[in-house]
């Protein structure tokens, strides 16, 4: 099992839970897919895109369960990132936790399972 991760606001996650699906944040909708990160990419993603943002949630999703809609594509620095080309169904989320910011305002993910 390979876990991949999505960082989103608590409000976005609450809306997704009510709907049973997460269609994507503004950047996801603009790009046409849901941006996800592998375990070794998630902390850098948090620092680059979410610094200074409170009320964040980290979702863990089993990559193999997403089927052919999950594509690993070159992104930051040529690294392959997981992109989901369909909504993320809330029942596909296997873990969730709220994130704390460090003294510099960077969300801290801690140790993630790969």
PDB file of C-alpha atoms in Angstrom:
ATOM      1  CA  UNK A   1       0.000   0.000   0.000  1.00  0.00           C
ATOM      2  CA  UNK A   2       1.340   3.414  -1.024  1.00  0.00           C
ATOM      3  CA  UNK A   3      -0.076   6.394   0.832  1.00  0.00           C
ATOM      4  CA  UNK A   4      -0.299   9.744  -0.912  1.00  0.00           C
ATOM      5  CA  UNK A   5      -1.407  12.999   0.655  1.00  0.00           C
ATOM      6  CA  UNK A   6      -3.624  16.019   0.120  1.00  0.00           C
ATOM      7  CA  UNK A   7      -3.417  19.233   2.134  1.00  0.00           C
ATOM      8  CA  UNK A   8      -6.572  21.316   2.218  1.00  0.00           C
ATOM      9  CA  UNK A   9      -8.424  23.698   4.476  1.00  0.00           C
ATOM     10  CA  UNK A  10     -10.658  22.415   7.229  1.00  0.00           C
ATOM     11  CA  UNK A  11     -13.590  24.183   5.500  1.00  0.00           C
ATOM     12  CA  UNK A  12     -12.860  22.428   2.179  1.00  0.00           C
ATOM     13  CA  UNK A  13     -12.730  19.067   3.959  1.00  0.00           C
ATOM     14  CA  UNK A  14     -15.994  19.749   5.806  1.00  0.00           C
ATOM     15  CA  UNK A  15     -17.689  20.601   2.485  1.00  0.00           C
ATOM     16  CA  UNK A  16     -16.268  17.460   0.894  1.00  0.00           C
ATOM     17  CA  UNK A  17     -17.501  15.311   3.761  1.00  0.00           C
ATOM     18  CA  UNK A  18     -20.993  16.769   3.406  1.00  0.00           C
ATOM     19  CA  UNK A  19     -20.960  16.085  -0.349  1.00  0.00           C
ATOM     20  CA  UNK A  20     -19.188  12.722  -0.155  1.00  0.00           C
ATOM     21  CA  UNK A  21     -16.505  13.941  -2.554  1.00  0.00           C
ATOM     22  CA  UNK A  22     -13.770  16.516  -2.970  1.00  0.00           C
ATOM     23  CA  UNK A  23     -13.798  18.077  -6.422  1.00  0.00           C
ATOM     24  CA  UNK A  24     -10.645  20.086  -5.771  1.00  0.00           C
ATOM     25  CA  UNK A  25      -9.402  23.381  -4.442  1.00  0.00           C
ATOM     26  CA  UNK A  26      -9.183  26.447  -6.689  1.00  0.00           C
ATOM     27  CA  UNK A  27      -5.756  25.463  -8.063  1.00  0.00           C
ATOM     28  CA  UNK A  28      -6.921  21.869  -8.641  1.00  0.00           C
ATOM     29  CA  UNK A  29      -9.962  23.040 -10.564  1.00  0.00           C
ATOM     30  CA  UNK A  30      -7.848  25.450 -12.630  1.00  0.00           C
ATOM     31  CA  UNK A  31      -5.331  22.705 -13.504  1.00  0.00           C
ATOM     32  CA  UNK A  32      -7.941  20.027 -14.220  1.00  0.00           C
ATOM     33  CA  UNK A  33      -6.757  17.514 -11.589  1.00  0.00           C
ATOM     34  CA  UNK A  34      -6.344  17.157  -7.844  1.00  0.00           C
ATOM     35  CA  UNK A  35      -2.772  17.785  -6.728  1.00  0.00           C
ATOM     36  CA  UNK A  36      -1.460  15.159  -4.320  1.00  0.00           C
ATOM     37  CA  UNK A  37       1.988  14.475  -2.872  1.00  0.00           C
ATOM     38  CA  UNK A  38       3.992  11.375  -2.040  1.00  0.00           C
ATOM     39  CA  UNK A  39       5.232  11.053   1.547  1.00  0.00           C
ATOM     40  CA  UNK A  40       8.660  12.441   0.654  1.00  0.00           C
ATOM     41  CA  UNK A  41       7.121  15.437  -1.167  1.00  0.00           C
ATOM     42  CA  UNK A  42       4.365  16.518   1.216  1.00  0.00           C
ATOM     43  CA  UNK A  43       6.394  18.613   3.679  1.00  0.00           C
ATOM     44  CA  UNK A  44       7.957  20.642   0.847  1.00  0.00           C
ATOM     45  CA  UNK A  45       4.487  21.110  -0.655  1.00  0.00           C
ATOM     46  CA  UNK A  46       3.239  22.348   2.719  1.00  0.00           C
ATOM     47  CA  UNK A  47       6.096  24.851   2.991  1.00  0.00           C
ATOM     48  CA  UNK A  48       5.826  26.073  -0.603  1.00  0.00           C
ATOM     49  CA  UNK A  49       2.055  26.415  -0.957  1.00  0.00           C
ATOM     50  CA  UNK A  50       0.527  26.540   2.531  1.00  0.00           C
ATOM     51  CA  UNK A  51       2.840  28.647   4.719  1.00  0.00           C
ATOM     52  CA  UNK A  52       0.948  31.013   6.974  1.00  0.00           C
ATOM     53  CA  UNK A  53      -2.360  29.185   6.513  1.00  0.00           C
ATOM     54  CA  UNK A  54      -4.033  27.883   9.634  1.00  0.00           C
ATOM     55  CA  UNK A  55      -6.897  25.387   9.839  1.00  0.00           C
ATOM     56  CA  UNK A  56      -5.326  22.855   7.460  1.00  0.00           C
ATOM     57  CA  UNK A  57      -6.050  19.151   7.243  1.00  0.00           C
ATOM     58  CA  UNK A  58      -3.786  16.412   5.898  1.00  0.00           C
ATOM     59  CA  UNK A  59      -5.573  13.553   4.152  1.00  0.00           C
ATOM     60  CA  UNK A  60      -3.968  10.187   3.466  1.00  0.00           C
ATOM     61  CA  UNK A  61      -5.191   8.161   0.508  1.00  0.00           C
ATOM     62  CA  UNK A  62      -4.160   4.720  -0.711  1.00  0.00           C
ATOM     63  CA  UNK A  63      -2.752   5.299  -4.197  1.00  0.00           C
ATOM     64  CA  UNK A  64      -3.590   1.840  -5.519  1.00  0.00           C
ATOM     65  CA  UNK A  65      -7.273   2.332  -4.740  1.00  0.00           C
ATOM     66  CA  UNK A  66      -7.562   5.302  -7.109  1.00  0.00           C
ATOM     67  CA  UNK A  67      -7.150   3.242 -10.264  1.00  0.00           C
ATOM     68  CA  UNK A  68      -6.333   4.641 -13.683  1.00  0.00           C
ATOM     69  CA  UNK A  69      -7.498   8.152 -12.756  1.00  0.00           C
ATOM     70  CA  UNK A  70      -4.241   8.568 -10.783  1.00  0.00           C
ATOM     71  CA  UNK A  71      -1.305   9.656 -12.943  1.00  0.00           C
ATOM     72  CA  UNK A  72       2.271  10.196 -11.779  1.00  0.00           C
ATOM     73  CA  UNK A  73       3.477  13.220 -13.728  1.00  0.00           C
ATOM     74  CA  UNK A  74       6.611  15.349 -13.759  1.00  0.00           C
ATOM     75  CA  UNK A  75       6.296  18.554 -11.781  1.00  0.00           C
ATOM     76  CA  UNK A  76       8.543  20.466  -9.376  1.00  0.00           C
ATOM     77  CA  UNK A  77      12.150  19.778 -10.363  1.00  0.00           C
ATOM     78  CA  UNK A  78      11.101  16.945 -12.663  1.00  0.00           C
ATOM     79  CA  UNK A  79       9.895  14.793  -9.747  1.00  0.00           C
ATOM     80  CA  UNK A  80       6.856  12.614 -10.386  1.00  0.00           C
ATOM     81  CA  UNK A  81       3.825  13.806  -8.435  1.00  0.00           C
ATOM     82  CA  UNK A  82       0.466  12.021  -8.110  1.00  0.00           C
ATOM     83  CA  UNK A  83      -2.383  13.799  -9.905  1.00  0.00           C
ATOM     84  CA  UNK A  84      -5.964  12.591  -9.620  1.00  0.00           C
ATOM     85  CA  UNK A  85      -8.129  13.171 -12.695  1.00  0.00           C
ATOM     86  CA  UNK A  86     -11.482  12.759 -10.974  1.00  0.00           C
ATOM     87  CA  UNK A  87     -13.042  13.767  -7.668  1.00  0.00           C
ATOM     88  CA  UNK A  88     -11.621  12.234  -4.521  1.00  0.00           C
ATOM     89  CA  UNK A  89     -14.373  10.300  -2.785  1.00  0.00           C
ATOM     90  CA  UNK A  90     -14.416  10.788   0.968  1.00  0.00           C
ATOM     91  CA  UNK A  91     -14.587   7.042   1.620  1.00  0.00           C
ATOM     92  CA  UNK A  92     -11.194   6.737  -0.152  1.00  0.00           C
ATOM     93  CA  UNK A  93      -9.511   8.781   2.597  1.00  0.00           C
ATOM     94  CA  UNK A  94      -7.815   6.384   5.016  1.00  0.00           C
ATOM     95  CA  UNK A  95      -6.396   8.970   7.419  1.00  0.00           C
ATOM     96  CA  UNK A  96      -6.917  12.583   8.345  1.00  0.00           C
ATOM     97  CA  UNK A  97      -5.398  14.966  10.845  1.00  0.00           C
ATOM     98  CA  UNK A  98      -5.235  18.652  11.512  1.00  0.00           C
ATOM     99  CA  UNK A  99      -1.904  20.381  10.966  1.00  0.00           C
ATOM    100  CA  UNK A 100      -0.081  22.714  13.309  1.00  0.00           C
ATOM    101  CA  UNK A 101       2.112  25.598  12.155  1.00  0.00           C
ATOM    102  CA  UNK A 102       5.671  25.995  13.397  1.00  0.00           C
ATOM    103  CA  UNK A 103       7.110  29.326  14.603  1.00  0.00           C
ATOM    104  CA  UNK A 104       7.685  30.370  10.975  1.00  0.00           C
ATOM    105  CA  UNK A 105       4.104  29.589   9.965  1.00  0.00           C
ATOM    106  CA  UNK A 106       4.970  26.393   8.063  1.00  0.00           C
ATOM    107  CA  UNK A 107       2.526  23.493   8.467  1.00  0.00           C
ATOM    108  CA  UNK A 108       4.270  20.536  10.150  1.00  0.00           C
ATOM    109  CA  UNK A 109       3.345  17.132   8.793  1.00  0.00           C
ATOM    110  CA  UNK A 110       5.598  15.008  10.994  1.00  0.00           C
ATOM    111  CA  UNK A 111       6.580  11.507   9.893  1.00  0.00           C
ATOM    112  CA  UNK A 112       4.454  10.202   7.022  1.00  0.00           C
ATOM    113  CA  UNK A 113       3.993   6.641   5.853  1.00  0.00           C
ATOM    114  CA  UNK A 114       4.994   5.994   2.281  1.00  0.00           C
TER     115      UNK A 114
END
